[in-house]
Amino acid sequence: MRRPAPATVAVCLGILVLVDILRIWLPGIITIFGQAASTPAELMGAFALLWFLLPMATPALVRRTGPRPIASIAVVVLAAARLALTSTPGGQLQLYLASVGLLAGLVWLAATAATTVRPGPGLVLGLALGAAMHTALDTYDLVWRGDRLAWLVSAVLAVLLVAAQLAVPAPETAADTRTGSGVGNSRTWLLAGPTLLLTGMVALSPALAGSAVSYQFADNTRIAQPAYLADLPQGTLVGLAVALFVLTALARPDRGARWMAPLALIVGVGVFTAGSPRLWGYAMGLAALGAGLCLALTATTAPPVEAAVGIASMPPPALRGGAVDPAGTVDSAGTVDSAGTRRSFAALAGMLVFVVAAIAYYAAYDLGYPNWWVPLVVAGLVAVVALRDTTAVTGSWWSMFSAQPHERLTARLLAGLTLLAAVVVPGHLREPALDHAPGPVRLVAYNIRMGFGLDGRFDLPGLVDVIARQRPDVVVLSEVDRGWLLNGGHDTLELLARRLDLPYRFAPAADPVWGDAVLTRLPIRHSQTLPLPRVGAPTGAQALAVTLDLDGREVVVVSTHLQPPPDDGPVVQARAVARFATGYAAGRPLVVAGDMNTEPGEPAFAEFTNAGLVDALAAARPLPTSPANAPRQQIDHVFVSPDMVPSDASTTRSTASDHLPVAVTLTVG
């Protein structure tokens, strides 16, 4: 009787938990170790690389002592670290717990690779289930929620992971080690890290899907807004991408797939890097199809049915009685031979590609070099590895969708995943009816640091509380992240907008998923954005102008986040924003707000007052806003035209970000 192989289940759950750990560890590099950008990018990169280099000693240790005890100990540490992170208060403890969990996960991966020659099914299902769970949770992961449900699900996952690992048979008797090529399947293990990067950044990212939809329904290609016309496109996009990924990765490949795989992957990643978010839905589908096909091509030497779904079957007669795997996995003493060691090194090398590429891509926003080539290089690497030695591929391209028993099982799984992603995910905001009473407008300006508080935790409740406490009509946000894998793959804007019940306009700065936003309960009549000159600052900047209807009168709100060049103030950008704002307003009441990175009396601050604008916070000065735990810098500002009367300016103490919000009431004179 056929049954799912324990090794497949263990790999699936291990990958699922390891990805979950990475969604905690990666942001910690920036928010905790990086200390709000005060740590050099080179040092942060070295720290990150260190944790991926430490496990490189694992293959030698596994070869000497055997893989089973190492994998078992490592998986217990991995599960325990993941559980502990659910209750950690953040800070250094969170960073080092996540680092220990990451190290344990990489050691487990290396030990598992030494004896698992058919990792494809477990790897694919682990990545697919992780994407489906991330989508179902609306990108707000369990570890940040910390409620009873988070504890329950995390505990169940931890217990299942440990149980699955302990249920894996000893290497010398495991059915999973009796077929397939140890050398050939080193390629599958090598692709684990690059595939994790490409699926997390592009192919299976629900945050990217949500951003794509919000751009799709916008009038301006540089401005995103809630998708009023569709409730479920984000989940649908992810569901379709998951379906393509799993179906192609687990199906039997053929000669047609040999060239279809790299072409689809590279084109999909190329569409993503081209910078047009309206095409990202196509990018996700192509990248998912290509990544799945590439993984399938690396497993062509295994029997098609068993290799496709990780089925344990009776070993060939020549191998019964505990004989050694002819492909080379373990010897008669149960220790790993050269083929197992190669697979172990391949798995770690793939994860090293993951971290190096992630560092290279996101460090560009600090160091100022172009980064579009990084995902393309990784996609090219995946394509080269997949195309190497695929002489066993036969047949025509449509044969990979033939009605084999394992494909019917896969179809049921795909239907469930697609339904979960498309139905569970909440819909996007719809335009609400005007509920602003005639009179003054309460405005809040807040740099939210991608949603992460000073303790390094993704503090969605803290952000919602500090903003909602002001009962704002207009919210101006800086440092809004809508999908960076480095920050955990959250769509912070959608999460906040839904909880505040405020539609938004979003404008990209660093890239299409990182920038500034205006949220408001007032009707939005028009919006426009202006990219600002970089003047030596690596992170891009922009000015987003939104025309609002206030009691039948048009009012303009401009959101910006100035980026000062090294050792200088943001004078050039301030001048550009002042000119743009006053020109766009054309005599209408005007508000310019955001993180200006300049203090009262400095040249950049004077650019706004010289343009005829008034400091709306003047009556409450000094009003320091940064850093949030000991504010001493006045760098978050609100400027208004002379026909607007400010009152009740204030800040609210909170550590939900590294800045404090500023709030002010505005009355049109």
XYZ file of C-alpha atoms in Angstrom:
669
model
C 0.000 0.000 0.000
C 1.435 3.376 -0.986
C 1.742 6.109 1.605
C 3.424 9.517 1.803
C 7.108 9.053 2.592
C 8.043 10.283 6.106
C 11.063 12.033 4.613
C 8.774 14.038 2.298
C 6.573 15.110 5.201
C 9.620 16.045 7.291
C 11.156 18.107 4.456
C 7.832 19.849 3.804
C 7.320 20.865 7.449
C 10.993 21.709 7.945
C 10.989 24.078 4.964
C 7.729 25.612 6.200
C 9.172 26.381 9.651
C 12.551 27.496 8.273
C 10.840 30.042 5.992
C 8.811 31.221 8.990
C 12.051 31.763 10.939
C 13.524 33.706 8.019
C 10.524 36.070 8.036
C 11.542 36.977 11.599
C 15.312 36.884 11.233
C 15.639 38.985 8.069
C 13.862 42.084 9.457
C 15.861 41.715 12.677
C 19.062 42.353 10.722
C 17.747 45.827 9.848
C 15.656 46.817 12.848
C 17.632 45.253 15.718
C 21.209 44.647 14.571
C 21.047 47.594 12.175
C 19.749 49.940 14.914
C 17.645 52.179 12.678
C 20.245 52.503 9.903
C 23.037 53.548 12.274
C 24.992 50.336 11.552
C 26.954 50.289 8.252
C 25.367 48.153 5.543
C 28.630 46.229 5.128
C 28.588 45.181 8.786
C 24.950 44.087 8.584
C 25.784 42.008 5.521
C 28.741 40.370 7.260
C 26.569 39.499 10.270
C 23.931 37.936 8.022
C 26.512 35.979 6.028
C 28.107 34.593 9.192
C 24.993 32.588 10.151
C 24.944 30.919 6.735
C 28.657 30.088 6.834
C 28.616 28.460 10.280
C 26.635 25.378 9.103
C 29.278 24.615 6.451
C 30.920 22.287 8.974
C 27.778 20.129 9.086
C 28.572 17.781 6.129
C 31.866 16.741 7.701
C 30.177 16.198 11.059
C 27.360 14.224 9.444
C 29.847 12.055 7.560
C 31.679 11.306 10.795
C 28.780 10.677 13.186
C 25.818 9.896 10.934
C 22.913 12.132 9.910
C 20.102 10.837 12.105
C 21.164 12.230 15.527
C 22.235 15.565 14.050
C 18.985 16.010 12.125
C 16.921 15.023 15.169
C 18.698 17.424 17.544
C 18.638 20.238 15.008
C 14.928 19.864 14.312
C 14.120 19.975 18.041
C 16.121 23.205 18.393
C 14.431 24.622 15.285
C 10.947 23.848 16.633
C 11.781 25.165 20.112
C 13.214 28.414 18.738
C 10.127 28.970 16.605
C 7.847 28.427 19.615
C 9.928 30.724 21.817
C 9.769 33.490 19.216
C 5.980 33.580 19.562
C 6.317 35.029 23.064
C 9.581 36.942 22.873
C 9.307 40.660 23.716
C 11.616 41.548 20.838
C 15.015 43.167 21.043
C 18.306 41.301 21.149
C 16.591 38.188 22.524
C 14.410 37.990 19.421
C 17.372 38.461 17.091
C 19.480 35.748 18.680
C 16.596 33.310 19.122
C 15.845 33.728 15.421
C 19.559 33.313 14.632
C 19.749 30.099 16.659
C 16.605 28.862 14.929
C 18.082 29.718 11.533
C 21.339 27.939 12.367
C 19.448 24.863 13.567
C 17.313 24.934 10.424
C 20.366 25.030 8.156
C 22.052 22.207 10.081
C 18.850 20.169 9.790
C 18.712 20.930 6.062
C 22.286 19.726 5.545
C 21.770 16.544 7.579
C 18.501 15.790 5.782
C 20.059 16.360 2.368
C 22.730 13.775 3.152
C 20.162 10.949 3.108
C 17.241 12.320 1.070
C 17.790 11.856 -2.649
C 14.261 12.897 -3.647
C 13.752 16.277 -1.937
C 11.577 17.780 -4.673
C 8.114 16.909 -3.305
C 8.872 18.030 0.234
C 10.618 21.206 -0.907
C 7.831 22.174 -3.310
C 5.002 21.457 -0.876
C 6.813 23.288 1.935
C 7.198 26.443 -0.166
C 3.620 26.177 -1.477
C 2.086 25.659 1.969
C 4.167 28.535 3.335
C 2.850 30.850 0.607
C -0.737 29.683 1.167
C -0.451 30.243 4.927
C 1.152 33.671 4.449
C -1.695 34.574 2.101
C -4.412 33.236 4.402
C -2.929 35.288 7.265
C -3.023 38.364 5.032
C 0.813 38.607 5.330
C 0.443 39.241 9.101
C 2.319 36.167 10.328
C 1.507 34.126 13.414
C 4.686 35.036 15.250
C 3.718 38.734 15.325
C 0.150 38.102 16.464
C 1.033 36.402 19.743
C -2.596 35.414 20.497
C -3.972 32.008 21.444
C -4.507 30.993 17.846
C -0.897 31.873 17.044
C 0.303 29.777 19.961
C -1.924 26.847 19.027
C -0.948 26.734 15.358
C 2.740 27.296 16.134
C 2.706 24.503 18.722
C 0.958 22.095 16.336
C 3.496 22.847 13.596
C 6.400 22.352 16.001
C 5.056 19.033 17.282
C 4.295 17.757 13.775
C 7.764 18.737 12.586
C 9.533 16.894 15.381
C 7.246 13.860 15.034
C 7.766 13.716 11.269
C 11.533 13.914 11.641
C 11.621 11.168 14.271
C 9.424 9.001 12.025
C 11.927 9.093 9.164
C 13.453 5.599 8.911
C 17.131 5.026 9.512
C 19.122 5.949 6.385
C 20.229 2.412 5.547
C 16.618 1.119 5.437
C 14.718 4.170 4.217
C 12.925 3.652 0.928
C 13.685 7.242 0.007
C 17.390 6.435 -0.310
C 17.041 3.460 -2.622
C 16.267 5.107 -5.930
C 17.403 8.117 -7.823
C 20.807 9.565 -8.444
C 22.714 11.050 -5.560
C 24.607 13.246 -7.981
C 21.552 14.273 -9.991
C 19.508 15.153 -6.940
C 22.293 17.336 -5.593
C 20.938 19.740 -8.194
C 17.514 19.792 -6.537
C 19.081 20.540 -3.159
C 21.252 23.235 -4.750
C 18.124 24.951 -6.079
C 16.400 25.065 -2.675
C 17.910 28.442 -1.702
C 17.568 30.203 -5.068
C 13.990 28.934 -5.426
C 13.185 30.202 -1.934
C 14.463 33.645 -2.939
C 12.553 33.800 -6.233
C 9.292 32.494 -4.798
C 9.552 34.799 -1.780
C 10.334 37.885 -3.859
C 8.211 37.235 -6.918
C 6.429 33.994 -7.741
C 4.490 33.235 -4.533
C 4.416 36.606 -2.754
C 0.907 37.657 -1.621
C 2.149 41.170 -0.816
C 3.439 41.548 -4.368
C 0.093 40.279 -5.662
C -1.791 42.844 -3.575
C 0.458 45.650 -4.776
C 0.014 44.520 -8.379
C -3.757 44.678 -8.039
C -3.742 48.113 -6.401
C -1.605 49.487 -9.245
C -3.779 47.760 -11.845
C -6.864 49.759 -10.883
C -5.054 53.104 -10.495
C -5.206 55.902 -13.038
C -1.512 56.746 -12.739
C 1.231 54.109 -13.146
C 3.177 55.655 -10.272
C 0.240 55.792 -7.870
C -1.463 52.782 -6.275
C -4.871 52.731 -4.655
C -7.264 50.139 -3.174
C -8.832 47.862 -5.750
C -12.479 48.893 -5.423
C -13.588 46.769 -8.369
C -12.498 43.361 -7.076
C -12.667 41.622 -3.714
C -10.396 38.603 -4.181
C -7.694 39.287 -6.801
C -4.766 39.021 -4.387
C -5.740 35.545 -3.216
C -6.647 34.511 -6.732
C -3.247 35.549 -8.088
C -1.412 33.683 -5.344
C -3.668 30.648 -5.724
C -2.992 30.453 -9.447
C 0.748 30.922 -8.908
C 0.792 28.179 -6.250
C -1.158 25.905 -8.598
C 1.296 26.465 -11.462
C 4.297 25.986 -9.190
C 3.133 22.736 -7.587
C 1.644 21.200 -10.719
C 4.723 21.771 -12.849
C 7.204 20.867 -10.113
C 5.532 17.546 -9.279
C 4.469 16.516 -12.785
C 6.568 14.398 -15.122
C 8.736 16.726 -17.232
C 9.352 16.205 -20.923
C 11.467 17.453 -23.791
C 9.309 20.535 -24.311
C 9.786 21.583 -20.698
C 13.565 21.590 -21.154
C 13.519 25.032 -22.790
C 10.162 26.194 -21.500
C 11.487 26.169 -17.915
C 14.346 28.697 -18.162
C 12.454 30.843 -20.655
C 9.385 31.195 -18.398
C 11.491 31.798 -15.290
C 13.794 34.417 -16.792
C 10.970 36.242 -18.575
C 8.871 36.277 -15.395
C 11.708 37.608 -13.266
C 12.572 40.076 -16.041
C 9.029 41.458 -16.039
C 9.309 41.897 -12.263
C 12.627 43.750 -12.455
C 11.423 45.925 -15.357
C 9.584 48.005 -12.770
C 6.018 48.039 -14.167
C 3.854 46.790 -11.284
C 0.788 46.525 -13.504
C 2.468 43.501 -15.133
C 3.432 41.780 -11.893
C 0.515 39.349 -12.096
C 2.031 37.964 -15.298
C 5.482 37.994 -13.690
C 4.224 35.862 -10.793
C 2.615 33.300 -13.083
C 5.619 32.973 -15.384
C 8.099 32.816 -12.509
C 6.003 30.174 -10.708
C 5.719 28.097 -13.879
C 9.436 28.387 -14.623
C 10.573 27.657 -11.066
C 8.353 24.577 -10.887
C 9.575 23.244 -14.229
C 13.217 23.804 -13.289
C 12.764 21.809 -10.087
C 11.040 19.045 -12.049
C 13.940 18.871 -14.513
C 16.436 18.208 -11.706
C 14.496 15.076 -10.674
C 14.175 13.441 -14.080
C 16.373 10.481 -13.131
C 13.918 9.189 -10.513
C 10.889 7.034 -11.428
C 8.130 9.485 -12.412
C 5.270 8.476 -10.109
C 7.202 7.874 -6.914
C 9.500 10.855 -7.442
C 6.594 13.161 -8.115
C 4.740 12.754 -4.820
C 7.328 11.263 -2.505
C 5.699 7.809 -2.380
C 7.434 5.100 -0.411
C 7.428 1.798 -2.313
C 9.066 -1.612 -1.972
C 12.769 -1.528 -2.858
C 14.055 -3.506 -5.810
C 14.902 -7.137 -5.031
C 18.620 -6.446 -5.221
C 18.303 -3.886 -2.414
C 16.142 -5.827 0.019
C 17.751 -6.866 3.251
C 19.459 -3.564 4.007
C 21.828 -3.404 1.067
C 23.637 -0.191 0.327
C 22.090 2.346 -2.049
C 23.929 1.962 -5.376
C 23.549 5.671 -6.061
C 25.635 6.326 -3.007
C 23.942 7.559 0.168
C 24.972 5.574 3.251
C 27.380 2.755 3.847
C 26.727 -0.406 5.827
C 27.650 1.373 9.091
C 25.014 4.031 8.546
C 27.443 6.885 7.885
C 27.178 9.131 4.849
C 29.325 8.536 1.789
C 30.525 10.976 -0.884
C 27.184 11.343 -2.711
C 25.379 12.204 0.520
C 28.110 14.694 1.382
C 27.692 16.322 -2.037
C 23.981 16.725 -1.473
C 24.609 18.190 1.954
C 27.050 20.745 0.591
C 24.686 21.488 -2.298
C 21.835 22.345 0.086
C 24.047 24.723 2.074
C 25.509 26.243 -1.082
C 21.992 26.962 -2.311
C 21.105 28.724 0.934
C 24.353 30.680 0.665
C 23.173 31.862 -2.762
C 19.924 32.918 -1.090
C 21.549 35.134 1.521
C 24.221 36.595 -0.775
C 21.612 37.509 -3.389
C 19.254 38.953 -0.751
C 22.072 41.069 0.692
C 23.172 42.200 -2.768
C 19.626 43.161 -3.758
C 18.549 45.080 -0.650
C 21.939 46.617 0.221
C 21.605 48.583 -3.007
C 19.082 50.839 -1.240
C 21.830 51.847 1.198
C 24.879 51.764 -1.053
C 23.346 53.211 -4.211
C 24.115 50.744 -7.008
C 21.486 49.270 -9.401
C 20.011 45.975 -8.178
C 17.743 44.864 -11.045
C 20.317 42.306 -12.150
C 20.338 40.300 -8.896
C 17.071 38.338 -9.378
C 17.952 37.811 -13.038
C 21.337 36.307 -12.130
C 19.655 33.981 -9.618
C 17.065 32.974 -12.227
C 19.880 32.328 -14.693
C 21.663 30.134 -12.144
C 18.483 28.119 -11.589
C 18.075 27.704 -15.347
C 21.665 26.517 -15.858
C 21.428 23.975 -13.034
C 18.075 22.704 -14.311
C 19.259 22.300 -17.908
C 22.386 20.392 -16.986
C 22.211 16.671 -17.830
C 18.522 16.271 -18.699
C 19.066 13.484 -21.228
C 16.382 11.410 -19.506
C 13.707 13.894 -20.523
C 11.499 12.414 -23.256
C 8.094 12.879 -24.808
C 6.143 15.926 -25.915
C 5.400 18.988 -23.823
C 1.754 18.149 -23.109
C 2.590 14.721 -21.654
C 3.541 16.290 -18.335
C -0.164 16.977 -17.748
C -1.242 13.372 -18.420
C -3.774 11.865 -16.069
C -1.466 9.849 -13.838
C -2.624 8.871 -10.311
C -0.120 11.183 -8.647
C -1.390 14.086 -10.750
C -4.965 13.494 -9.594
C -3.695 13.681 -6.014
C -1.822 16.873 -6.889
C -4.951 18.363 -8.456
C -6.890 17.877 -5.206
C -4.118 19.577 -3.276
C -4.032 22.460 -5.741
C -7.790 22.940 -5.518
C -7.549 23.186 -1.744
C -4.657 25.625 -1.809
C -6.299 27.823 -4.433
C -9.590 27.863 -2.538
C -7.788 28.744 0.688
C -5.852 31.597 -0.919
C -8.796 32.999 -2.874
C -11.530 32.789 -0.232
C -9.857 33.327 3.132
C -7.970 36.503 2.211
C -9.972 39.652 2.983
C -10.945 41.833 0.050
C -9.433 45.217 -0.644
C -10.982 48.403 0.660
C -13.934 49.923 -1.074
C -14.498 53.662 -1.297
C -16.516 54.582 1.813
C -19.247 57.146 2.016
C -18.156 60.578 3.222
C -18.358 60.492 7.024
C -16.389 63.637 7.816
C -18.447 66.242 9.654
C -18.095 69.758 8.204
C -15.357 71.712 9.904
C -11.691 71.229 10.861
C -9.564 68.341 9.621
C -7.314 66.280 11.907
C -4.070 65.287 10.162
C -1.423 62.801 11.337
C 2.058 62.480 9.789
C 3.988 59.353 10.738
C 7.173 57.576 9.648
C 6.214 53.954 10.383
C 9.582 52.243 9.641
C 7.995 49.480 7.538
C 5.772 48.571 10.491
C 8.547 47.563 12.895
C 8.810 49.022 16.377
C 11.944 49.810 18.351
C 11.811 46.288 19.802
C 12.160 44.798 16.304
C 8.673 43.279 16.260
C 6.151 43.929 13.524
C 3.845 46.086 15.648
C 0.630 46.441 13.676
C -1.592 46.891 16.779
C 0.726 49.602 18.114
C 0.620 51.550 14.845
C -3.148 51.275 14.572
C -3.626 52.378 18.178
C -1.397 55.453 18.007
C -2.974 56.623 14.739
C -6.595 55.839 15.622
C -6.242 57.637 18.956
C -6.080 60.938 17.042
C -9.311 60.210 15.114
C -7.636 61.436 11.912
C -9.296 62.531 8.703
C -5.989 62.412 6.815
C -2.911 60.248 7.543
C 0.438 60.867 5.829
C 2.792 57.889 6.056
C 6.531 57.571 5.310
C 8.659 54.403 4.923
C 5.751 52.253 3.804
C 6.738 48.700 2.805
C 4.405 46.684 0.580
C 6.320 43.470 -0.025
C 10.077 43.461 0.622
C 11.202 39.920 1.453
C 13.851 41.552 3.647
C 11.068 42.841 5.911
C 9.098 39.610 5.964
C 6.972 40.125 2.861
C 4.219 42.196 4.534
C 1.856 44.600 2.806
C 1.929 47.100 5.667
C -0.220 49.646 3.860
C -3.141 47.295 3.202
C -2.946 45.953 6.767
C -3.125 49.463 8.233
C -5.697 50.801 5.776
C -8.148 47.994 6.467
C -7.871 48.340 10.234
C -8.241 52.123 10.078
C -10.973 51.842 7.423
C -9.239 54.466 5.285
C -8.678 54.304 1.516
C -5.223 55.329 0.327
C -3.020 56.552 -2.440
C 0.494 55.089 -2.525
C 3.491 56.414 -4.455
C 6.781 54.501 -4.905
C 10.104 55.963 -3.817
C 12.876 53.349 -3.530
C 10.928 50.950 -5.755
C 7.265 50.157 -6.534
C 6.661 48.527 -3.134
C 8.491 50.990 -0.858
C 7.460 54.618 -0.576
C 4.902 57.017 0.933
C 1.133 57.119 1.241
C -1.860 59.298 2.017
C -4.861 57.676 3.740
C -8.061 59.674 4.106
C -11.775 59.473 4.762
C -12.341 62.466 2.464
C -13.238 61.946 -1.206
C -10.133 61.906 -3.435
C -10.525 63.888 -6.650
C -7.057 63.626 -8.202
C -3.478 62.590 -7.407
C -0.055 63.116 -8.918
C 3.486 62.204 -7.971
C 6.932 63.670 -8.630
C 10.178 61.636 -8.375
C 12.772 63.708 -6.550
C 16.457 64.032 -7.471
C 18.617 61.573 -5.538
C 21.528 64.002 -5.053
C 23.738 61.212 -3.713
C 21.142 59.580 -1.452
C 20.742 55.912 -2.451
C 17.108 55.540 -1.346
C 14.741 57.189 -3.776
C 12.340 59.939 -2.748
C 9.138 61.384 -4.173
C 6.327 63.831 -3.520
C 2.729 62.568 -3.688
C 0.039 65.242 -4.170
C -3.582 64.307 -3.474
C -6.571 66.591 -4.092
C -9.308 66.118 -1.456
C -12.904 67.324 -1.340
C -13.474 69.124 1.974
C -17.056 70.297 2.299
C -17.220 71.075 -1.414
C -13.849 72.845 -1.453
C -10.646 71.339 -2.849
C -7.672 70.967 -0.500
C -4.261 69.600 -1.548
C -2.195 67.295 0.673
C 1.395 66.460 -0.299
C 3.229 63.537 1.313
C 7.007 63.277 1.104
C 10.036 61.767 2.817
C 13.208 63.716 2.087
C 16.482 61.778 1.821
C 19.535 63.880 2.688
C 22.739 63.223 0.751
C 25.794 62.132 2.746
C 27.020 64.850 5.144
C 24.501 67.415 3.920
C 20.879 68.444 4.263
C 18.052 67.668 1.786
C 18.011 71.221 0.393
C 17.681 70.237 -3.277
C 14.797 67.855 -2.596
C 13.078 70.348 -0.271
C 13.212 72.992 -2.982
C 11.780 70.551 -5.535
C 8.923 69.555 -3.216
C 8.068 73.178 -2.392
C 7.925 74.114 -6.071
C 5.898 71.056 -7.008
C 3.441 71.459 -4.123
C 2.754 75.146 -4.642
C 2.489 74.694 -8.407
C 0.109 71.741 -8.100
C -2.046 73.533 -5.503
C -2.344 76.591 -7.736
C -3.774 78.780 -5.002
C -5.880 76.105 -3.311
C -5.370 75.372 0.414
C -2.196 73.287 0.739
C -0.636 70.913 3.288
C 2.884 69.438 2.944
C 3.760 66.799 5.536
C 6.144 63.948 6.250
C 9.594 63.030 7.481
C 11.702 65.925 6.196
C 15.035 64.982 7.808
C 15.670 68.633 8.607
C 15.131 70.750 11.742
C 13.676 74.251 12.173
C 16.194 76.905 11.159
C 18.134 74.681 8.770
C 18.403 75.521 5.032
C 16.106 72.696 3.906
C 13.435 73.788 6.390
C 13.734 77.337 5.075
C 12.929 76.181 1.520
C 9.320 75.612 2.605
C 8.920 78.849 4.526
C 10.587 80.797 1.695
C 7.937 79.314 -0.622
C 5.268 81.024 1.468
C 4.277 78.032 3.624
C 3.740 78.202 7.401
C 5.087 75.843 10.064
C 1.850 74.292 11.387
C 3.643 72.924 14.478
C 5.289 76.224 15.488
C 3.001 76.860 18.466
C 3.985 73.527 20.018
C 7.770 73.810 19.487
C 10.021 72.224 20.512
C 8.349 69.076 19.220
C 11.023 66.364 18.850
C 9.970 63.161 17.078
C 13.118 61.042 16.743
C 14.274 58.657 18.109
C 10.972 57.490 19.560
C 12.349 56.256 22.898
C 14.305 59.476 23.596
C 13.160 62.120 21.096
C 15.575 64.979 20.518
C 15.344 65.739 16.773
C 12.517 67.759 15.212
C 12.513 66.208 11.740
C 8.818 65.362 11.099
C 6.888 68.417 9.940
C 3.615 69.820 8.650
C 3.615 72.966 6.490
C 0.434 74.730 5.376
C -0.548 77.608 3.155
C -1.463 80.880 4.937
C -5.187 80.291 4.367
C -5.136 77.259 6.696
C -5.242 77.768 10.464
C -3.405 75.096 12.547
C -4.248 74.231 16.155
C -3.778 71.484 18.757
C -0.410 70.314 17.439
C 1.021 67.383 19.398
C 2.950 64.149 19.381
C 1.982 60.813 20.923
C 4.573 58.747 22.781
C 4.922 55.288 21.273
C 7.649 52.834 20.308
C 5.643 51.271 17.466
C 8.162 52.959 15.125
C 11.507 54.721 15.508
C 9.669 58.058 15.026
C 6.799 59.677 16.880
C 3.744 60.778 14.913
C 2.819 64.453 14.726
C -0.828 65.508 14.689
C -2.476 68.850 14.026
C -5.982 70.196 13.454
C -6.392 72.319 10.319
C -9.172 74.761 9.538
C -9.593 76.371 6.152
C -9.748 80.121 6.702
